[in-house]
Amino acid sequence: MADVLQPDSNSLQIPSENVSTPSSPATARNDCSITPLTPSPSPRVEVRPRMACPFSVVIAIDFGTTSSGYAFSFTQDSEAIHMMKRWEGGDPGVANQKSPTCLLLTPDLRFHSFGFAARDFYHDLDPEEARHWLYFDKFKMRIHSTSDLTMETELEAVNGQKVRAIDVFAHALRFFREHALKEVKDQSSSVLEGDEIRWVITVPAVWRQPAKQFMREAAYLAGLVSLDCPEQLLIALEPEAASIYCRKLRLHQVIDLSMQPITNGLELDVSRPFDSSFRQAREQLRRSRHSRTFLVESGTGELWSELQTGDRYVVADCGGGTVDLTVHQIEQPQGTLKELYKASGGPYGAVGVDLAFEAMLCQIFGEDFIQSFKAKRPAAWVDLMIAFEARKRTASPGRTNALNISLPFSFIDYYKRHRGQSVEAALRRSNMNIVKWSSQGMLRLTQEAMNELFQPTISKIVKHIEELMIKPEVRGVRFLFLVGGFAESPMLQKAVQKALGRTCRIIIPHDVGLTILKGAVLFGLDPTVVRVRRCPLTYGVGVLNRFVEGRHPRDKLLIKDGREWCTDILDRFVSVDQSVALGEVVRRSYTPARLGQRKIIINIYCTATDDVTYICDPGVRKCGTITLDLPEPLPPPGAVGGAGAGTPERREIRATMQFGDTELKVTAVDVMSNRSVRASIDFLSN
C-alpha cells in the first residue's frame, strides 16, 4: 500500500505568480507527492435528471439535542406525512410530540430504554443503585464540540462512566428504527423489504464532514442500512429541511410576528382578521394531532406565492444545542432552492440557558457542592433540570410573577449534611436578591433572574442574525423563518422581533418544533429540491509541481529522478463559499507509483479561507483521506498465458468527487478497463 503517485511531467499544475511564503516547511513529503494527470480547477456539471423515488417509504429521524422524533411518508401518497405515536410520560402542559433525547444503559452496558421511559426509570431508581446505571442526556452536543472526532471518541454518562460515542448513538438510532418500522408495517398494506425504505437523519448545517460521517457510521451500526447500500441513507441539514417545509406553508399555518405591535408583548391584536384564521388553524391542527397525519401542499403554499424569482430569505434553526442559519433564494417556476451564503451558526441553543441556571446554582450553593451532588445523586440532579426545563418553557417577557422551581428533597437534605446549614440560609448569604426561597421547598426566580439566564444566549443569536443580514449576499431578505424547539420561547421571539421586526417579516410556522422533521421527510422524497449549495470550506490535496526558481521557496525543493519539484502545493477541489450545483463534479486522474499496487491513499486538506498556497500554511489541516482500491489489472489484448508483450501501459485511475450534496462523495474508474474502482472518503481516521 502506498500513497506516493508517480509525477507526470507533461501534465503538471503550475501555481500562479502570486505565491505566498510558507510559515513552516513540509514535514511529511509522502503526504503531498502526488500530481493529478488531468487537473480540472472548476467543477463540471453533470445534469442529474429528477427520477421517480425508487423507494416505497421515506422515514426521517430528527435527532435533536433536547428532543428527537421520527416521521414517515409513503411515496405513493407523498402529501401525507405521518408523525410518530405519542409517547407515554412527559410533563404536564408540555407537548410530547417528540421524545427527550436521553438514553439509559444497564450497569453491564446493555441498552435499557430511551426517551421518557429512560428518564422515568432512572428517576425511580434507588440513589445508590442509580450510581451504577449509565444515563446520557443532551449528548448530541459532544459531537459538535469535539475537534478530533473519531470512532473511538467517548461520551461520559451522568455517573461519570465513559462509553464509546458511536455505540450510544447507535443504540438511539436502533430504538427509532424498531419503533418506526413497526408503525410503518402497521399502516402498510403490503410487506416492505429493507431496500424499499429510504432513511433520512438530520444534522446541524454547521456540522463538518467528520460529524456527518459519524452519524452515517452510527446508522450502519444500528442496522438502518448496510454498507453495500449507502444511497438508502440521506443526511439532511436541519435548517435546509425546515426551508423545504416552509415552501409548503399556508397562511393559516404560521404566526407573523411582523403583524404584532412590538410594544404589546407577544399578544396578537384581536382586531386583525389574521388572528381569527390563526385560531381556526389551531383548532384544526389540534384535531389533526389525534390522527398524527399532516397533509402538505402538492406544490408550494400560499406564503410562497408572495415570493418572486430571486427573492431571498433566512431560516434560523434555533434548537437545543446549536443555532443554524441558512440563506436561500427561490427559483421559479420550479420552486427549487439556491443557497446564497455558506451555513453559519454556533452553540447558542437552549442548552445555554440550562448552563446559566447551573452557574447560578453554583454561585448560590458553591461549585464544589453542585459537582458533588451531581456525582452522588445523579438521578436527583436530572429531576432538578427537568423541573427547570418545564418552567423555562413558560418564561415570557411580560410575566410579572416569579417562576417556582421545585428542589428535590434529596438536594435540600444533601446540602444540610454537606454544609451544615439550610438551603434558605445559603440563599440569604449569597445576597442574590433575584432568587427567593419558598417555604414550600421551591426556588422563586423573579423576572429579572429569568432575563439573566436567557439574555447571554439570546443576545448571541440576535447578534449572529444581524451580522448575517448585513452581508452583501444576504441584503434584501424578505422573510426570516424562526424554527426549532427554542423558537417556541416567547423570550427569544420578543428579542428577535424587537431587533429585526422592521427589517423583514418574521415568520414562525405552527408546530415549530416539528418543522425540521416534516421537512426531512420531504427532502427524502425529493433530494434535488436544493439545487445549489455553498461550500463551507476549501478542500484540496497536496501535489508536486515543477519547481520554478524565484517563484517557489527553496525549502519546498524536492529532487526526484533528476527533476526539480515543488512539494506541498495545495491543489484545490473547491473553494470556501463557492457555489456548487447538485450534480457538479470535480475530476482528478491518478496513477499508481508501481506495478502491482493495490491501494492508493490520498490525504485531503481543508481550510476556512481561500488565501492559501501550501498544505502547511496556517489554518490548513489534514481532514480526511480518499482511498482507491485497485482491482487486478486485466491482461492486455493478445496476451498469452497472462504475459503481455512489451512494456505495460501506465495505469490511470480517474476519481470523481461530488461537492453539491449534503455529504462529500467519491467514485472512481480504471480508465484502461473501464471497471469501477472501490472509492471512499474517511474523515474519522485522523
XYZ file of C-alpha atoms in Angstrom:
686
model
C 0.000 0.000 0.000
C 1.330 3.438 -0.853
C 0.134 6.979 -1.197
C 3.039 8.014 -3.416
C 1.950 8.520 -7.004
C 4.249 8.884 -9.983
C 4.542 12.521 -11.179
C 3.766 13.206 -14.813
C 5.921 15.991 -16.260
C 3.559 16.550 -19.180
C 0.577 17.466 -17.033
C 1.980 19.310 -14.052
C -0.127 22.042 -12.489
C 1.947 25.219 -12.215
C 0.808 27.636 -9.493
C 0.122 31.251 -10.350
C 2.639 34.070 -9.992
C 1.122 35.236 -6.716
C 2.746 32.790 -4.278
C 2.928 33.371 -0.528
C 5.896 32.211 1.522
C 5.012 29.366 3.881
C 5.478 29.771 7.604
C 6.871 26.296 8.068
C 8.498 23.671 5.847
C 6.738 20.473 4.885
C 7.067 17.784 7.482
C 5.721 14.775 5.582
C 6.829 14.624 1.970
C 4.817 11.486 1.288
C 1.596 13.340 2.109
C 1.875 15.502 -0.973
C 3.945 13.624 -3.558
C 1.043 13.184 -5.961
C 0.251 15.020 -9.143
C -3.086 14.969 -10.976
C -2.783 13.664 -14.521
C -5.755 15.759 -15.614
C -6.236 18.796 -13.356
C -9.649 20.448 -13.614
C -9.768 23.600 -11.467
C -13.501 24.196 -11.930
C -16.290 21.753 -11.097
C -18.075 20.298 -14.105
C -21.816 19.901 -14.249
C -23.368 16.526 -14.798
C -27.082 17.098 -15.075
C -28.852 14.516 -12.975
C -32.479 14.273 -14.105
C -35.077 14.066 -11.397
C -36.078 10.447 -11.158
C -39.069 8.815 -9.578
C -38.301 7.877 -5.991
C -37.148 4.216 -6.099
C -38.298 3.647 -2.506
C -41.752 2.788 -1.167
C -41.458 4.764 2.067
C -39.277 7.529 3.485
C -38.562 7.514 7.231
C -36.914 10.610 8.726
C -35.305 10.820 12.166
C -34.843 14.269 13.686
C -32.022 13.570 16.147
C -32.069 16.670 18.344
C -30.050 17.802 21.338
C -33.066 18.173 23.615
C -35.738 16.082 21.883
C -35.937 13.639 18.995
C -38.581 12.011 16.859
C -39.423 10.361 13.571
C -41.977 10.697 10.789
C -42.628 8.867 7.544
C -44.433 9.106 4.243
C -45.367 6.545 1.609
C -44.128 7.585 -1.827
C -47.480 6.744 -3.429
C -49.183 9.180 -1.028
C -46.399 11.724 -0.542
C -48.722 14.563 0.502
C -49.412 12.781 3.811
C -46.704 12.894 6.498
C -47.330 10.511 9.399
C -45.903 11.561 12.747
C -44.741 9.035 15.295
C -47.061 7.791 18.027
C -47.438 9.931 21.100
C -45.086 8.958 23.869
C -46.127 7.830 27.292
C -44.840 10.007 30.104
C -43.888 13.630 29.740
C -44.518 16.748 31.755
C -47.954 18.278 32.342
C -48.582 21.165 29.969
C -45.662 20.257 27.674
C -46.446 18.813 24.246
C -44.700 15.483 23.832
C -44.898 15.066 20.081
C -41.214 14.149 20.283
C -39.244 12.293 22.933
C -36.469 13.702 25.134
C -33.035 12.734 23.816
C -31.919 10.669 26.783
C -30.649 7.104 26.886
C -30.247 4.595 29.704
C -27.790 1.693 29.752
C -27.673 -1.039 32.381
C -24.608 -1.382 34.645
C -23.287 -4.050 32.234
C -23.647 -1.581 29.308
C -26.721 -3.133 27.683
C -29.450 -0.926 26.197
C -32.357 -0.429 28.591
C -34.564 2.430 27.355
C -34.759 5.755 25.548
C -36.760 8.955 25.994
C -39.445 9.279 28.649
C -39.087 5.614 29.591
C -35.361 6.084 30.276
C -35.944 9.269 32.235
C -38.758 7.858 34.372
C -36.974 4.569 35.124
C -33.797 6.408 36.098
C -35.844 8.720 38.332
C -37.345 5.752 40.200
C -34.015 4.015 40.902
C -32.655 3.953 44.444
C -29.949 6.688 44.707
C -27.217 4.150 45.443
C -28.346 1.874 42.616
C -28.618 4.806 40.172
C -24.882 5.442 40.545
C -24.200 2.198 38.637
C -26.551 2.908 35.719
C -25.406 4.956 32.712
C -27.744 7.830 31.872
C -26.971 10.073 28.872
C -28.781 13.360 28.305
C -28.301 16.022 25.581
C -25.316 14.022 24.343
C -25.529 15.248 20.738
C -23.630 18.438 21.696
C -20.485 16.387 22.330
C -20.214 15.582 18.619
C -20.374 19.266 17.713
C -17.765 20.328 20.259
C -15.193 17.570 19.567
C -12.486 18.797 17.193
C -10.786 15.392 16.799
C -13.864 13.198 16.393
C -13.112 9.520 15.711
C -14.856 6.165 16.048
C -13.230 5.865 19.484
C -14.485 9.199 20.887
C -16.180 8.632 24.245
C -19.235 10.078 25.979
C -19.479 10.486 29.733
C -22.664 9.344 31.466
C -24.165 11.256 34.397
C -22.393 8.865 36.793
C -19.005 9.684 35.220
C -18.556 6.360 33.393
C -17.472 6.568 29.752
C -18.705 4.658 26.703
C -17.846 4.918 23.003
C -19.975 7.685 21.495
C -20.677 5.657 18.350
C -22.312 2.938 20.496
C -24.548 5.439 22.315
C -25.753 6.983 19.042
C -26.265 3.539 17.506
C -28.434 2.478 20.490
C -30.635 5.558 19.982
C -30.956 5.074 16.213
C -31.703 1.370 16.678
C -34.507 2.313 19.070
C -36.047 4.653 16.474
C -35.565 2.059 13.728
C -37.528 -0.597 15.613
C -40.381 1.752 16.550
C -40.617 3.347 13.099
C -40.617 0.027 11.235
C -43.381 -1.305 13.462
C -45.555 1.749 12.749
C -44.852 1.650 9.016
C -45.768 -2.047 8.855
C -48.975 -1.392 10.799
C -50.031 1.179 8.173
C -48.749 -0.598 5.077
C -51.000 -2.884 3.068
C -48.013 -4.796 1.674
C -44.898 -6.366 3.138
C -41.970 -3.963 2.846
C -38.470 -5.186 2.137
C -35.469 -3.460 3.707
C -34.280 -1.973 0.410
C -37.675 -0.290 -0.142
C -37.059 2.151 2.734
C -35.120 5.383 2.446
C -33.843 6.719 5.766
C -33.101 10.383 6.473
C -31.189 11.622 9.537
C -30.984 15.342 10.355
C -27.800 17.121 11.461
C -26.961 20.822 12.018
C -25.750 22.590 8.867
C -22.701 23.883 10.772
C -21.509 20.320 11.412
C -18.434 19.454 9.382
C -17.771 16.301 7.406
C -16.429 14.158 10.317
C -19.643 14.656 12.309
C -21.807 13.833 9.280
C -19.784 10.692 8.629
C -20.086 9.811 12.319
C -23.896 9.825 12.079
C -23.720 7.670 8.941
C -21.431 5.150 10.674
C -23.813 5.065 13.665
C -26.686 4.335 11.267
C -24.723 1.441 9.741
C -24.009 0.093 13.217
C -27.694 0.431 14.175
C -28.788 -1.567 11.132
C -30.732 1.198 9.365
C -28.902 0.468 6.117
C -25.976 -1.685 5.048
C -22.564 -0.541 3.868
C -23.418 -2.009 0.454
C -26.408 0.355 0.015
C -25.229 3.785 1.228
C -27.714 5.551 -1.077
C -30.545 4.311 1.165
C -29.480 6.856 3.802
C -29.558 10.623 3.329
C -28.046 13.145 5.727
C -30.343 16.201 5.839
C -29.208 19.612 7.065
C -31.646 20.879 9.687
C -32.247 24.479 8.501
C -32.384 23.200 4.919
C -35.097 20.693 5.864
C -37.029 23.490 7.586
C -36.702 25.642 4.458
C -38.072 22.826 2.302
C -41.113 22.509 4.563
C -41.667 26.271 4.688
C -42.244 26.132 0.914
C -45.457 24.266 1.656
C -46.896 26.615 4.287
C -50.355 28.132 4.047
C -51.092 31.464 5.694
C -53.142 29.917 8.491
C -50.198 27.680 9.454
C -47.900 30.492 10.575
C -47.552 33.251 13.142
C -46.363 36.527 11.604
C -44.548 38.486 14.328
C -44.302 41.453 11.968
C -48.072 41.919 12.267
C -47.895 42.363 16.037
C -47.177 45.678 17.773
C -43.803 45.447 19.494
C -44.976 47.486 22.466
C -47.695 44.948 23.207
C -45.546 41.951 24.016
C -46.485 38.855 22.060
C -50.250 39.129 22.199
C -51.930 39.221 18.806
C -54.206 42.180 18.124
C -57.646 40.569 18.208
C -58.995 43.149 15.774
C -56.907 41.645 12.980
C -58.570 39.098 10.709
C -55.265 37.167 10.789
C -55.922 36.217 14.393
C -59.285 34.720 13.555
C -57.804 32.446 10.903
C -54.924 31.592 13.225
C -57.288 30.463 15.984
C -59.221 28.379 13.479
C -55.971 26.816 12.320
C -55.016 25.963 15.887
C -58.299 24.141 16.352
C -57.911 22.339 13.038
C -54.362 21.286 13.880
C -55.389 20.251 17.377
C -57.912 17.860 15.861
C -55.446 16.578 13.276
C -52.954 15.714 16.012
C -55.185 12.851 17.046
C -54.578 11.226 13.654
C -50.896 12.280 13.676
C -51.093 12.777 9.901
C -50.204 16.127 8.357
C -51.219 16.983 4.799
C -48.844 19.170 2.796
C -49.396 21.098 -0.418
C -48.627 19.214 -3.627
C -46.949 22.342 -4.977
C -45.906 25.368 -2.973
C -48.041 27.029 -0.283
C -49.808 30.400 -0.204
C -46.898 32.071 1.563
C -44.636 31.170 -1.348
C -46.964 32.854 -3.839
C -45.799 36.170 -2.383
C -42.213 35.374 -3.392
C -40.850 36.090 -6.838
C -37.846 34.668 -8.668
C -34.697 35.931 -6.950
C -36.351 36.686 -3.596
C -34.231 35.600 -0.660
C -34.990 34.576 2.896
C -33.202 33.348 6.031
C -34.059 30.245 8.061
C -32.846 30.370 11.671
C -32.974 26.924 13.240
C -32.892 27.605 16.973
C -32.517 24.213 18.573
C -31.454 22.802 21.894
C -27.725 22.697 21.183
C -27.000 24.894 18.178
C -28.386 27.770 16.156
C -28.075 27.198 12.419
C -28.624 29.888 9.795
C -29.082 29.266 6.099
C -29.887 31.760 3.323
C -31.953 30.569 0.363
C -33.182 32.065 -2.866
C -36.322 30.858 -4.574
C -36.071 29.704 -8.173
C -39.359 29.910 -10.045
C -41.301 28.346 -11.618
C -39.878 25.009 -10.482
C -39.689 26.118 -6.837
C -36.149 24.816 -6.295
C -33.836 26.481 -3.782
C -30.392 28.010 -4.104
C -28.124 28.583 -1.102
C -26.696 32.119 -1.174
C -24.279 32.020 1.744
C -22.489 29.184 3.500
C -24.235 27.815 6.592
C -23.305 29.637 9.785
C -24.201 29.480 13.453
C -22.803 28.205 16.700
C -23.524 26.585 20.094
C -26.180 29.147 21.045
C -29.054 26.737 21.648
C -31.459 26.477 24.552
C -28.922 24.380 26.486
C -27.113 27.675 27.122
C -29.995 28.708 29.391
C -29.642 25.424 31.306
C -25.909 26.051 31.765
C -26.658 29.566 33.016
C -29.074 28.085 35.565
C -26.391 25.634 36.709
C -23.917 28.513 37.031
C -26.475 30.397 39.147
C -26.839 27.373 41.445
C -23.038 27.207 41.760
C -22.982 30.875 42.718
C -25.579 30.313 45.442
C -24.581 26.926 46.842
C -20.937 26.636 45.782
C -19.481 24.864 42.772
C -17.923 22.106 44.882
C -21.330 21.239 46.346
C -23.087 21.180 42.951
C -20.408 18.917 41.441
C -20.571 16.617 44.469
C -24.382 16.498 44.301
C -24.305 15.648 40.583
C -21.870 12.794 41.255
C -23.542 11.376 44.383
C -27.205 11.993 43.487
C -27.268 11.873 39.657
C -30.958 10.983 39.377
C -31.975 13.858 41.660
C -29.877 16.249 39.567
C -31.734 15.089 36.449
C -35.044 15.716 38.282
C -33.960 19.248 39.118
C -33.049 20.040 35.492
C -36.358 18.548 34.278
C -38.214 20.836 36.682
C -36.256 23.812 35.366
C -36.906 22.794 31.738
C -40.675 22.757 32.324
C -40.619 26.236 33.902
C -38.186 27.577 31.298
C -40.770 26.960 28.592
C -43.300 29.216 30.351
C -40.925 32.186 30.736
C -42.089 35.251 28.814
C -41.057 38.936 28.744
C -44.363 40.236 30.079
C -44.559 37.901 33.071
C -44.827 39.697 36.423
C -44.954 36.829 38.917
C -41.988 34.654 39.847
C -41.360 31.167 38.439
C -41.303 28.418 41.055
C -38.819 25.566 40.636
C -39.123 22.602 42.997
C -35.896 21.497 44.647
C -35.747 17.708 45.157
C -35.863 16.703 48.813
C -32.507 14.970 48.368
C -30.982 18.319 47.313
C -32.231 20.050 50.457
C -31.173 17.135 52.668
C -27.782 16.674 50.991
C -26.981 20.374 51.308
C -27.767 20.361 55.029
C -25.495 17.339 55.560
C -22.755 18.701 53.325
C -22.768 22.307 54.562
C -24.385 22.061 57.963
C -26.967 24.737 57.178
C -30.247 25.105 55.309
C -30.833 25.977 51.676
C -32.680 29.108 52.824
C -29.594 30.263 54.753
C -27.454 29.747 51.655
C -29.788 31.948 49.633
C -29.644 34.727 52.257
C -25.857 34.525 52.425
C -25.489 34.702 48.626
C -27.107 38.179 48.516
C -28.811 37.154 45.269
C -31.988 39.175 45.586
C -33.420 37.999 42.277
C -33.850 34.431 43.638
C -36.109 33.877 46.641
C -36.943 30.868 48.802
C -40.436 29.492 49.224
C -41.412 27.673 52.396
C -42.932 25.020 50.093
C -39.434 23.916 49.108
C -39.123 25.939 45.919
C -36.731 28.409 44.379
C -38.615 31.502 43.216
C -36.950 33.043 40.154
C -38.028 36.632 39.520
C -38.418 38.053 36.016
C -35.021 39.695 36.433
C -33.489 36.294 37.211
C -35.036 34.723 34.098
C -33.743 37.624 31.992
C -30.237 36.996 33.329
C -30.473 33.324 32.402
C -31.821 33.900 28.884
C -30.014 37.078 27.887
C -26.491 35.773 27.106
C -27.781 33.042 24.779
C -30.456 35.181 23.113
C -28.001 38.060 22.586
C -25.624 35.734 20.711
C -28.464 34.519 18.469
C -29.693 38.039 17.647
C -26.143 39.289 17.052
C -25.400 36.416 14.688
C -28.577 37.024 12.664
C -27.863 40.770 12.495
C -24.287 40.170 11.314
C -25.551 37.800 8.638
C -28.175 40.273 7.417
C -25.605 42.960 6.543
C -23.520 40.711 4.301
C -23.773 41.651 0.596
C -25.072 38.207 -0.406
C -27.899 38.439 2.128
C -29.119 42.032 1.793
C -32.700 42.413 0.703
C -34.036 39.447 2.679
C -37.847 39.478 2.734
C -38.551 36.750 5.293
C -36.905 35.395 8.423
C -38.262 31.987 9.419
C -37.718 31.035 13.070
C -37.817 27.243 13.522
C -36.619 24.658 16.045
C -37.652 23.966 19.631
C -36.105 27.148 21.076
C -38.150 29.225 18.599
C -41.176 28.388 20.767
C -39.736 30.584 23.528
C -41.560 33.934 23.891
C -38.292 35.343 25.277
C -36.481 34.612 22.005
C -39.438 35.640 19.842
C -39.677 39.053 21.501
C -35.918 39.698 21.226
C -35.829 38.824 17.513
C -38.983 40.821 16.850
C -37.556 43.888 18.576
C -34.229 43.694 16.738
C -35.383 42.709 13.246
C -39.134 43.300 13.042
C -38.717 46.435 10.938
C -36.155 44.833 8.601
C -38.101 41.820 7.341
C -41.179 39.720 8.038
C -40.575 37.263 10.879
C -42.495 34.040 10.367
C -42.905 31.193 12.868
C -44.529 28.030 11.470
C -47.136 26.418 13.649
C -45.882 23.300 15.466
C -42.481 24.892 15.022
C -40.705 22.052 16.836
C -41.806 19.622 14.098
C -40.832 21.790 11.112
C -37.439 20.133 10.610
C -38.885 16.637 10.949
C -41.557 17.264 8.313
C -39.015 18.923 6.022
C -36.658 15.959 6.387
C -39.405 13.669 5.062
C -39.946 15.997 2.078
C -36.180 16.035 1.448
C -36.151 12.233 1.408
C -38.951 12.247 -1.164
C -37.065 14.697 -3.398
C -33.380 15.319 -2.550
C -32.982 17.562 -5.640
C -35.079 20.414 -4.244
C -31.960 22.309 -3.080
C -30.235 22.830 -6.411
C -27.212 24.925 -5.365
C -25.235 24.858 -2.123
C -22.274 26.860 -0.832
C -19.099 25.048 0.110
C -18.314 25.627 3.825
C -14.543 25.085 3.436
C -11.782 24.947 0.846
C -10.875 21.314 0.074
C -7.873 20.002 -1.833
C -4.871 17.664 -1.887
C -1.134 18.201 -1.731
C 0.675 17.806 -5.067
C 4.115 18.147 -6.645
C 4.538 20.808 -9.305
C 7.583 21.730 -11.343
C 9.924 23.906 -9.246
C 10.404 27.437 -10.575
C 13.420 29.316 -9.224
C 12.448 32.668 -7.736
C 8.782 31.715 -7.509
C 8.943 28.811 -5.092
C 10.826 28.841 -1.758
C 13.950 26.664 -1.582
C 12.661 24.653 1.394
C 9.958 23.259 -0.928
C 12.510 21.873 -3.398
C 12.423 18.108 -3.940
C 14.778 16.469 -6.458
C 13.427 13.200 -7.819
C 14.847 11.225 -10.739
C 16.988 14.246 -11.644
C 13.992 16.618 -11.829
C 13.238 19.534 -9.530
C 9.789 19.567 -7.931
C 7.989 21.954 -5.597
C 6.258 19.982 -2.868
C 3.316 20.780 -0.554
C 1.260 22.738 -3.120
C -2.487 22.703 -2.382
C -4.439 21.535 -5.431
C -7.954 22.866 -4.746
C -11.041 20.808 -5.443
C -13.443 23.577 -4.343
C -13.071 26.893 -2.516
C -14.815 28.190 0.580
C -18.245 29.766 -0.113
C -18.077 28.596 -3.737
C -21.465 27.856 -5.316
C -21.670 24.178 -6.224
C -24.735 22.885 -8.043
C -26.261 19.482 -7.437
C -24.531 17.109 -9.814
C -21.376 19.194 -10.236
C -18.252 17.082 -10.027
C -14.503 17.563 -9.744
C -12.346 15.022 -11.608
C -8.752 14.080 -10.970
C -6.722 11.242 -12.513
C -4.049 9.395 -10.563
C -1.600 6.660 -11.419
C -0.059 4.035 -9.099
C 3.597 4.533 -8.260
C 4.484 0.914 -9.031
C 3.175 -2.167 -10.779
C 1.016 -4.433 -8.652
C -0.070 -1.638 -6.291
C -3.486 -2.459 -4.865
C -4.405 0.711 -2.996
C -3.955 4.466 -3.399
C -4.436 6.653 -0.329
C -4.695 10.407 -0.886
C -4.752 12.857 2.026
C -7.409 15.609 1.887
C -6.731 19.037 3.377
C -9.180 21.786 4.258
C -9.081 25.409 5.349
C -11.648 28.063 6.238
C -10.048 30.592 3.853
C -9.053 30.602 0.198
C -5.878 32.647 0.616
C -3.501 29.682 0.920
C -0.906 28.131 -1.398
C 0.667 25.253 0.528
C -0.764 22.490 2.682
C 1.445 23.649 5.580
C 0.157 27.260 5.526
C -1.512 28.474 8.771
C -5.120 27.290 9.063
C -4.698 24.324 6.690
C -5.229 20.920 8.255
C -5.463 17.332 7.142
C -9.123 16.400 7.453
C -9.505 13.043 5.734
C -8.359 10.519 3.162
C -9.565 9.231 -0.182
C -8.924 5.505 -0.604
C -8.942 3.887 -4.043
C -8.918 0.071 -4.017
C -7.357 -1.102 -7.279
C -8.587 -4.300 -8.935
C -6.175 -6.750 -10.580
C -5.322 -5.223 -13.978
C -6.747 -7.057 -16.961
C -4.209 -8.731 -19.303
C -3.607 -6.715 -22.475
C -5.296 -7.909 -25.698
C -3.422 -10.733 -27.396
C -1.550 -11.735 -24.257
C -0.828 -15.458 -23.982
C -0.750 -17.130 -20.587
C -1.153 -13.790 -18.819
C 2.101 -12.402 -20.196
C 1.812 -9.233 -22.281
C 4.240 -8.194 -24.935
C 6.390 -5.114 -24.388
C 6.276 -2.560 -21.592
C 2.955 -2.477 -19.684
C 0.892 0.655 -20.220
C 0.761 3.225 -17.489
C -2.390 2.764 -15.443
C -4.791 5.669 -14.895
C -7.435 5.850 -12.148
C -9.994 8.627 -12.645
C -11.648 9.850 -9.418
C -14.881 11.855 -9.500
C -15.879 13.893 -6.421
C -19.273 15.452 -5.729
C -19.444 18.544 -3.529
C -23.031 19.666 -4.212
C -24.791 17.190 -1.894
C -25.044 17.343 1.897
C -22.085 14.921 2.087
C -18.896 14.656 0.019
C -18.928 11.617 -2.248
C -16.282 9.966 -4.419
C -16.408 7.399 -7.216
C -13.568 6.108 -9.370
C -12.952 4.112 -12.542
C -9.966 2.301 -14.044
C -9.679 4.102 -17.390
C -7.990 1.248 -19.291
C -10.530 -1.417 -18.366
C -13.460 0.948 -17.641
C -14.052 -1.039 -14.437
C -15.314 0.658 -11.282
C -12.801 1.162 -8.507
C -13.953 0.965 -4.906
C -13.510 4.502 -3.543
C -14.255 6.022 -0.147
C -13.666 9.198 1.843
C -12.815 8.883 5.531
C -12.946 11.909 7.865
C -12.801 9.924 11.122
C -9.360 8.335 10.930
C -7.289 11.370 11.957
